[in-house]
mmCIF file of C-alpha atoms and ligand atoms in Angstrom:
data_model
loop_
_atom_site.group_PDB
_atom_site.id
_atom_site.type_symbol
_atom_site.label_atom_id
_atom_site.label_comp_id
_atom_site.label_asym_id
_atom_site.label_seq_id
_atom_site.Cartn_x
_atom_site.Cartn_y
_atom_site.Cartn_z
ATOM 1 C CA MET A 29 -29.261 -25.177 -6.928
ATOM 2 C CA SER A 30 -26.675 -23.037 -5.133
ATOM 3 C CA LEU A 31 -24.778 -20.389 -7.071
ATOM 4 C CA TYR A 32 -21.625 -22.453 -6.697
ATOM 5 C CA GLN A 33 -23.335 -25.516 -8.150
ATOM 6 C CA GLU A 34 -24.533 -23.337 -11.013
ATOM 7 C CA ILE A 35 -20.998 -22.100 -11.703
ATOM 8 C CA THR A 36 -19.482 -25.592 -11.603
ATOM 9 C CA GLN A 37 -22.252 -26.999 -13.789
ATOM 10 C CA ALA A 38 -21.678 -24.208 -16.323
ATOM 11 C CA LYS A 39 -17.974 -25.014 -16.295
ATOM 12 C CA LYS A 40 -18.726 -28.673 -17.059
ATOM 13 C CA ASP A 41 -21.017 -27.620 -19.900
ATOM 14 C CA GLY A 42 -18.430 -25.178 -21.342
ATOM 15 C CA LYS A 43 -20.745 -22.228 -20.642
ATOM 16 C CA LYS A 44 -19.098 -18.980 -19.599
ATOM 17 C CA LYS A 45 -20.355 -16.435 -17.076
ATOM 18 C CA PHE A 46 -20.125 -12.666 -16.983
ATOM 19 C CA ALA A 47 -20.077 -10.649 -13.766
ATOM 20 C CA VAL A 48 -20.375 -6.872 -13.540
ATOM 21 C CA LEU A 49 -18.436 -5.395 -10.625
ATOM 22 C CA ILE A 50 -20.095 -2.547 -8.787
ATOM 23 C CA ASP A 51 -17.961 -0.647 -6.315
ATOM 24 C CA PRO A 52 -20.308 1.069 -3.830
ATOM 25 C CA ASP A 53 -17.658 3.745 -3.307
ATOM 26 C CA LYS A 54 -17.688 4.790 -6.929
ATOM 27 C CA VAL A 55 -21.324 4.386 -7.823
ATOM 28 C CA ARG A 56 -23.249 7.434 -8.960
ATOM 29 C CA LEU A 57 -26.994 7.204 -8.515
ATOM 30 C CA GLY A 58 -28.017 8.167 -12.043
ATOM 31 C CA LYS A 59 -25.447 5.839 -13.525
ATOM 32 C CA LEU A 60 -26.445 2.861 -11.365
ATOM 33 C CA ASP A 61 -29.920 2.837 -12.949
ATOM 34 C CA GLN A 62 -28.336 2.747 -16.379
ATOM 35 C CA VAL A 63 -25.953 -0.063 -15.382
ATOM 36 C CA LEU A 64 -28.822 -2.126 -13.947
ATOM 37 C CA LYS A 65 -30.986 -1.655 -17.021
ATOM 38 C CA ASN A 66 -28.135 -2.583 -19.363
ATOM 39 C CA ALA A 67 -27.226 -5.587 -17.224
ATOM 40 C CA VAL A 68 -30.769 -6.966 -17.396
ATOM 41 C CA ASP A 69 -30.925 -6.404 -21.178
ATOM 42 C CA ALA A 70 -27.524 -8.047 -21.653
ATOM 43 C CA GLU A 71 -28.370 -11.072 -19.447
ATOM 44 C CA VAL A 72 -25.460 -10.488 -17.116
ATOM 45 C CA ASP A 73 -25.032 -13.537 -14.849
ATOM 46 C CA TYR A 74 -23.869 -11.946 -11.585
ATOM 47 C CA PHE A 75 -23.161 -8.709 -9.835
ATOM 48 C CA PHE A 76 -19.989 -8.670 -7.800
ATOM 49 C CA ILE A 77 -20.291 -5.968 -5.165
ATOM 50 C CA GLY A 78 -17.225 -4.577 -3.475
ATOM 51 C CA GLY A 79 -14.149 -2.436 -3.486
ATOM 52 C CA SER A 80 -10.935 -2.013 -1.601
ATOM 53 C CA LEU A 81 -12.026 0.951 0.467
ATOM 54 C CA ILE A 82 -15.264 1.924 2.090
ATOM 55 C CA VAL A 83 -15.653 5.644 2.089
ATOM 56 C CA ASN A 84 -19.412 5.853 2.061
ATOM 57 C CA ASN A 85 -22.410 3.884 3.290
ATOM 58 C CA MET A 86 -23.821 2.981 -0.067
ATOM 59 C CA LEU A 87 -23.490 -0.820 0.205
ATOM 60 C CA ASP A 88 -27.012 -1.578 1.418
ATOM 61 C CA MET A 89 -28.491 1.032 -0.882
ATOM 62 C CA VAL A 90 -26.776 -0.536 -3.885
ATOM 63 C CA LEU A 91 -27.928 -4.032 -2.873
ATOM 64 C CA GLU A 92 -31.523 -2.843 -2.394
ATOM 65 C CA SER A 93 -31.522 -1.073 -5.702
ATOM 66 C CA ILE A 94 -30.256 -4.165 -7.538
ATOM 67 C CA LYS A 95 -32.870 -6.347 -5.850
ATOM 68 C CA GLU A 96 -35.693 -3.972 -6.752
ATOM 69 C CA ASN A 97 -34.694 -3.746 -10.394
ATOM 70 C CA THR A 98 -33.222 -7.131 -11.329
ATOM 71 C CA LYS A 99 -33.177 -10.829 -10.469
ATOM 72 C CA ILE A 100 -29.417 -11.044 -11.052
ATOM 73 C CA PRO A 101 -27.651 -12.718 -8.094
ATOM 74 C CA MET A 102 -25.512 -10.442 -5.925
ATOM 75 C CA ILE A 103 -22.165 -11.779 -4.766
ATOM 76 C CA LEU A 104 -20.166 -9.781 -2.237
ATOM 77 C CA PHE A 105 -16.524 -9.291 -3.173
ATOM 78 C CA PRO A 106 -15.327 -7.672 0.037
ATOM 79 C CA GLY A 107 -12.202 -5.549 0.284
ATOM 80 C CA ASN A 108 -12.481 -5.686 4.064
ATOM 81 C CA SER A 109 -14.646 -6.991 6.905
ATOM 82 C CA PHE A 110 -16.930 -3.965 6.818
ATOM 83 C CA GLN A 111 -18.248 -4.892 3.409
ATOM 84 C CA LEU A 112 -20.644 -7.534 4.634
ATOM 85 C CA SER A 113 -24.401 -7.440 4.328
ATOM 86 C CA TYR A 114 -27.158 -10.002 4.695
ATOM 87 C CA LYS A 115 -28.923 -8.359 1.765
ATOM 88 C CA ALA A 116 -26.640 -10.061 -0.782
ATOM 89 C CA ASP A 117 -27.019 -13.661 -1.962
ATOM 90 C CA ALA A 118 -23.464 -14.931 -1.587
ATOM 91 C CA LEU A 119 -19.988 -13.973 -0.489
ATOM 92 C CA LEU A 120 -16.597 -14.655 -1.991
ATOM 93 C CA PHE A 121 -14.697 -15.703 1.148
ATOM 94 C CA LEU A 122 -11.334 -14.587 -0.181
ATOM 95 C CA SER A 123 -7.979 -15.832 0.983
ATOM 96 C CA LEU A 124 -5.172 -13.793 -0.595
ATOM 97 C CA ILE A 125 -3.002 -16.763 -1.568
ATOM 98 C CA SER A 126 -0.647 -14.762 -3.798
ATOM 99 C CA GLY A 127 0.490 -12.796 -0.744
ATOM 100 C CA ARG A 128 2.115 -13.618 2.549
ATOM 101 C CA ASN A 129 0.009 -11.409 4.766
ATOM 102 C CA ALA A 130 -1.360 -13.727 7.455
ATOM 103 C CA GLU A 131 -4.302 -11.415 8.188
ATOM 104 C CA LEU A 132 -5.588 -11.791 4.638
ATOM 105 C CA LEU A 133 -4.782 -15.483 4.401
ATOM 106 C CA ILE A 134 -6.672 -16.484 7.571
ATOM 107 C CA GLY A 135 -6.795 -13.679 10.199
ATOM 108 C CA LYS A 136 -9.840 -11.711 8.989
ATOM 109 C CA HIS A 137 -11.610 -14.978 8.274
ATOM 110 C CA VAL A 138 -11.405 -16.019 11.922
ATOM 111 C CA ILE A 139 -12.908 -12.688 12.972
ATOM 112 C CA THR A 140 -15.796 -12.807 10.502
ATOM 113 C CA ALA A 141 -16.530 -16.557 10.742
ATOM 114 C CA PRO A 142 -19.167 -16.379 13.544
ATOM 115 C CA PHE A 143 -21.056 -13.607 11.723
ATOM 116 C CA LEU A 144 -20.961 -15.546 8.467
ATOM 117 C CA LYS A 145 -21.945 -18.838 10.113
ATOM 118 C CA MET A 146 -25.230 -17.259 11.207
ATOM 119 C CA SER A 147 -25.815 -15.432 7.969
ATOM 120 C CA PRO A 148 -28.061 -16.566 5.142
ATOM 121 C CA LEU A 149 -25.260 -15.820 2.663
ATOM 122 C CA GLU A 150 -23.880 -18.617 0.509
ATOM 123 C CA ILE A 151 -20.181 -18.724 1.373
ATOM 124 C CA MET A 152 -17.842 -19.449 -1.532
ATOM 125 C CA SER A 153 -14.250 -20.013 -0.421
ATOM 126 C CA THR A 154 -12.010 -18.485 -3.053
ATOM 127 C CA GLY A 155 -8.259 -18.342 -3.547
ATOM 128 C CA TYR A 156 -7.558 -14.753 -4.537
ATOM 129 C CA MET A 157 -4.437 -14.138 -6.611
ATOM 130 C CA LEU A 158 -3.227 -10.672 -7.392
ATOM 131 C CA ILE A 159 -1.314 -10.469 -10.666
ATOM 132 C CA ASP A 160 0.861 -7.488 -11.586
ATOM 133 C CA GLY A 161 -1.188 -5.261 -13.895
ATOM 134 C CA GLY A 162 1.494 -2.686 -14.649
ATOM 135 C CA VAL A 163 0.348 -0.103 -12.117
ATOM 136 C CA SER A 164 0.271 -0.086 -8.356
ATOM 137 C CA THR A 165 -3.323 -0.930 -7.459
ATOM 138 C CA THR A 166 -5.429 -0.188 -4.409
ATOM 139 C CA VAL A 167 -5.557 -3.881 -3.500
ATOM 140 C CA SER A 168 -1.800 -4.223 -3.611
ATOM 141 C CA TYR A 169 -1.291 -1.137 -1.454
ATOM 142 C CA MET A 170 -4.066 -1.921 1.023
ATOM 143 C CA SER A 171 -3.118 -5.578 1.369
ATOM 144 C CA ASN A 172 0.584 -4.802 1.733
ATOM 145 C CA THR A 173 1.432 -7.676 -0.608
ATOM 146 C CA ASN A 174 3.332 -8.014 -3.839
ATOM 147 C CA PRO A 175 1.403 -9.245 -6.840
ATOM 148 C CA ILE A 176 2.637 -12.239 -8.843
ATOM 149 C CA PRO A 177 4.779 -10.906 -11.737
ATOM 150 C CA ALA A 178 2.764 -10.814 -14.973
ATOM 151 C CA THR A 179 5.090 -13.161 -16.847
ATOM 152 C CA LYS A 180 5.576 -15.768 -14.107
ATOM 153 C CA ASN A 181 3.015 -18.275 -15.316
ATOM 154 C CA ASP A 182 4.603 -21.065 -13.312
ATOM 155 C CA ILE A 183 4.167 -19.193 -10.022
ATOM 156 C CA ALA A 184 0.518 -18.453 -10.867
ATOM 157 C CA MET A 185 -0.034 -22.078 -11.818
ATOM 158 C CA THR A 186 1.500 -23.598 -8.692
ATOM 159 C CA THR A 187 -0.230 -21.066 -6.430
ATOM 160 C CA ALA A 188 -3.602 -21.976 -7.937
ATOM 161 C CA MET A 189 -2.821 -25.693 -7.647
ATOM 162 C CA ALA A 190 -1.966 -25.273 -3.971
ATOM 163 C CA GLY A 191 -5.200 -23.327 -3.428
ATOM 164 C CA GLU A 192 -7.226 -26.117 -4.977
ATOM 165 C CA MET A 193 -5.424 -28.757 -2.903
ATOM 166 C CA LEU A 194 -6.148 -26.756 0.252
ATOM 167 C CA GLY A 195 -9.840 -27.122 -0.567
ATOM 168 C CA LEU A 196 -10.640 -23.671 -1.898
ATOM 169 C CA LYS A 197 -13.609 -23.879 -4.260
ATOM 170 C CA MET A 198 -12.643 -21.262 -6.838
ATOM 171 C CA ILE A 199 -9.609 -19.273 -7.956
ATOM 172 C CA TYR A 200 -9.927 -15.550 -8.708
ATOM 173 C CA MET A 201 -6.985 -14.073 -10.614
ATOM 174 C CA ASP A 202 -7.145 -10.289 -10.524
ATOM 175 C CA ALA A 203 -4.875 -7.654 -12.035
ATOM 176 C CA GLY A 204 -6.680 -5.123 -9.799
ATOM 177 C CA SER A 205 -9.354 -2.634 -10.732
ATOM 178 C CA GLY A 206 -8.266 -0.307 -13.507
ATOM 179 C CA ALA A 207 -5.105 -2.310 -14.212
ATOM 180 C CA ARG A 208 -3.096 -1.030 -17.165
ATOM 181 C CA ASP A 209 -2.382 -4.555 -18.338
ATOM 182 C CA ALA A 210 -5.018 -7.249 -18.025
ATOM 183 C CA ILE A 211 -3.841 -10.792 -17.231
ATOM 184 C CA SER A 212 -2.314 -12.469 -20.299
ATOM 185 C CA THR A 213 -4.105 -15.307 -22.041
ATOM 186 C CA ASP A 214 -0.906 -17.348 -21.643
ATOM 187 C CA MET A 215 -1.131 -17.137 -17.880
ATOM 188 C CA ILE A 216 -4.881 -17.884 -17.914
ATOM 189 C CA GLU A 217 -4.241 -20.955 -20.036
ATOM 190 C CA SER A 218 -1.437 -22.218 -17.773
ATOM 191 C CA VAL A 219 -3.604 -21.883 -14.689
ATOM 192 C CA SER A 220 -6.854 -23.186 -16.165
ATOM 193 C CA THR A 221 -5.242 -26.373 -17.408
ATOM 194 C CA ALA A 222 -3.682 -27.017 -13.988
ATOM 195 C CA ILE A 223 -6.886 -26.865 -11.891
ATOM 196 C CA ASP A 224 -10.392 -28.333 -12.023
ATOM 197 C CA ILE A 225 -12.194 -25.680 -9.972
ATOM 198 C CA PRO A 226 -13.782 -22.596 -11.613
ATOM 199 C CA LEU A 227 -11.426 -19.779 -12.611
ATOM 200 C CA ILE A 228 -12.533 -16.154 -12.286
ATOM 201 C CA ILE A 229 -10.573 -13.496 -14.199
ATOM 202 C CA GLY A 230 -10.745 -9.715 -13.729
ATOM 203 C CA GLY A 231 -8.794 -6.483 -13.739
ATOM 204 C CA GLY A 232 -8.236 -4.168 -16.689
ATOM 205 C CA ILE A 233 -10.561 -5.927 -19.152
ATOM 206 C CA ARG A 234 -11.874 -3.166 -21.422
ATOM 207 C CA THR A 235 -12.938 -4.787 -24.679
ATOM 208 C CA PRO A 236 -15.185 -7.625 -25.838
ATOM 209 C CA GLU A 237 -12.188 -9.064 -27.722
ATOM 210 C CA LYS A 238 -10.115 -9.417 -24.559
ATOM 211 C CA ALA A 239 -13.063 -10.934 -22.683
ATOM 212 C CA ALA A 240 -13.572 -13.491 -25.467
ATOM 213 C CA ALA A 241 -9.854 -14.315 -25.605
ATOM 214 C CA ASN A 242 -9.866 -14.906 -21.850
ATOM 215 C CA VAL A 243 -12.736 -17.384 -21.942
ATOM 216 C CA ARG A 244 -11.144 -19.213 -24.844
ATOM 217 C CA ALA A 245 -7.976 -19.448 -22.728
ATOM 218 C CA GLY A 246 -9.969 -21.144 -19.959
ATOM 219 C CA ALA A 247 -11.551 -18.435 -17.804
ATOM 220 C CA ASP A 248 -14.969 -19.499 -16.476
ATOM 221 C CA VAL A 249 -16.156 -16.149 -15.121
ATOM 222 C CA ILE A 250 -15.142 -12.734 -16.488
ATOM 223 C CA VAL A 251 -15.404 -9.708 -14.198
ATOM 224 C CA VAL A 252 -15.496 -6.129 -15.486
ATOM 225 C CA GLY A 253 -15.925 -3.006 -13.365
ATOM 226 C CA ASP A 254 -13.868 0.013 -14.308
ATOM 227 C CA ALA A 255 -14.567 0.021 -18.063
ATOM 228 C CA ILE A 256 -18.301 -0.337 -17.435
ATOM 229 C CA GLU A 257 -18.346 2.489 -14.915
ATOM 230 C CA LYS A 258 -16.915 4.667 -17.659
ATOM 231 C CA ASP A 259 -19.173 3.362 -20.417
ATOM 232 C CA PRO A 260 -22.228 1.313 -19.351
ATOM 233 C CA ASN A 261 -22.903 0.526 -23.030
ATOM 234 C CA LEU A 262 -19.963 -1.895 -22.951
ATOM 235 C CA ILE A 263 -22.051 -4.277 -20.821
ATOM 236 C CA LYS A 264 -23.977 -5.601 -23.809
ATOM 237 C CA GLU A 265 -20.934 -6.084 -26.043
ATOM 238 C CA ILE A 266 -18.833 -7.812 -23.397
ATOM 239 C CA SER A 267 -21.728 -9.985 -22.248
ATOM 240 C CA MET A 268 -22.301 -11.186 -25.804
ATOM 241 C CA ALA A 269 -18.585 -11.820 -26.285
ATOM 242 C CA VAL A 270 -18.399 -13.932 -23.125
ATOM 243 C CA HIS A 271 -21.560 -15.912 -23.772
ATOM 244 C CA GLU A 272 -20.892 -16.523 -27.433
ATOM 245 C CA ALA A 273 -17.161 -17.273 -27.371
ATOM 246 C CA ASP A 274 -16.759 -20.697 -28.887
ATOM 247 C CA VAL A 275 -14.731 -22.592 -26.339
ATOM 248 C CA THR A 276 -14.743 -25.815 -28.280
ATOM 249 C CA VAL A 277 -12.419 -24.411 -30.980
HETATM 250 C C1 LIG B 15 -11.235 -5.744 -9.861
HETATM 251 O O1 LIG B 15 -11.399 -7.755 -11.122
HETATM 252 C C2 LIG B 15 -12.031 -6.564 -10.822
HETATM 253 O O2 LIG B 15 -11.059 -6.363 -8.655
HETATM 254 C C3 LIG B 15 -12.434 -5.789 -12.033
HETATM 255 O O3 LIG B 15 -11.410 -4.966 -12.536
HETATM 256 O O4 LIG B 15 -12.450 -2.710 -12.520
HETATM 257 O O5 LIG B 15 -10.443 -3.172 -13.943
HETATM 258 O O6 LIG B 15 -12.667 -4.130 -14.536
HETATM 259 P P1 LIG B 15 -11.758 -3.669 -13.433
#
């Protein structure tokens, strides 16, 4: 079963997934071991690997280290075309559908397509939507796009609907790493009821309560990076909150 089939099957079954984001730029060697150990103990479903900048050459090292120490699938979440590696299992092929920057809607994809066509990576086409998280984020600056305003649920909803109709396989709504305000449950609910494809939510999630509220609102995959970098012990609590949230209520 491909990872995408696994995610869609989980969605059908009402099971929620938890992904830990590791930014190779920020990783500290001692701390990575701790994160990996906690992730295995907490039965984390995926590692998302990526960041908006690449200031070091840690990507392959991080991927190797994860592979040596865990069986958790590694999904690349690239901030740019340099963040590609055959050592991962899959790639979020992101089109920034909340923005109007042609390079990030289709341009970079044309450049990387031949490389990806030959690669063993599972390619998951994903509509990426940046939502205003109350602070100017790296993604917003680097992508030269405006995020969707945090209270404009209708814009988020119609953007996600258009992404699904264009054939994208997942929607990733992101308030950006370290966002002050995570995406509201109202917005998550509006979007999740409007689409049938899996919905990934990340950016500024710091507590198990917020993670649980998000899955109850319709998120299928919760992504946490920043809070876990600061306190790897949060992995267990958030993982439990995501996996145990009763979505049938
Ligand atoms: C960022 O969605 C991810 O792209 C995760 O955000 O680092 O704030 O958890 P945080």
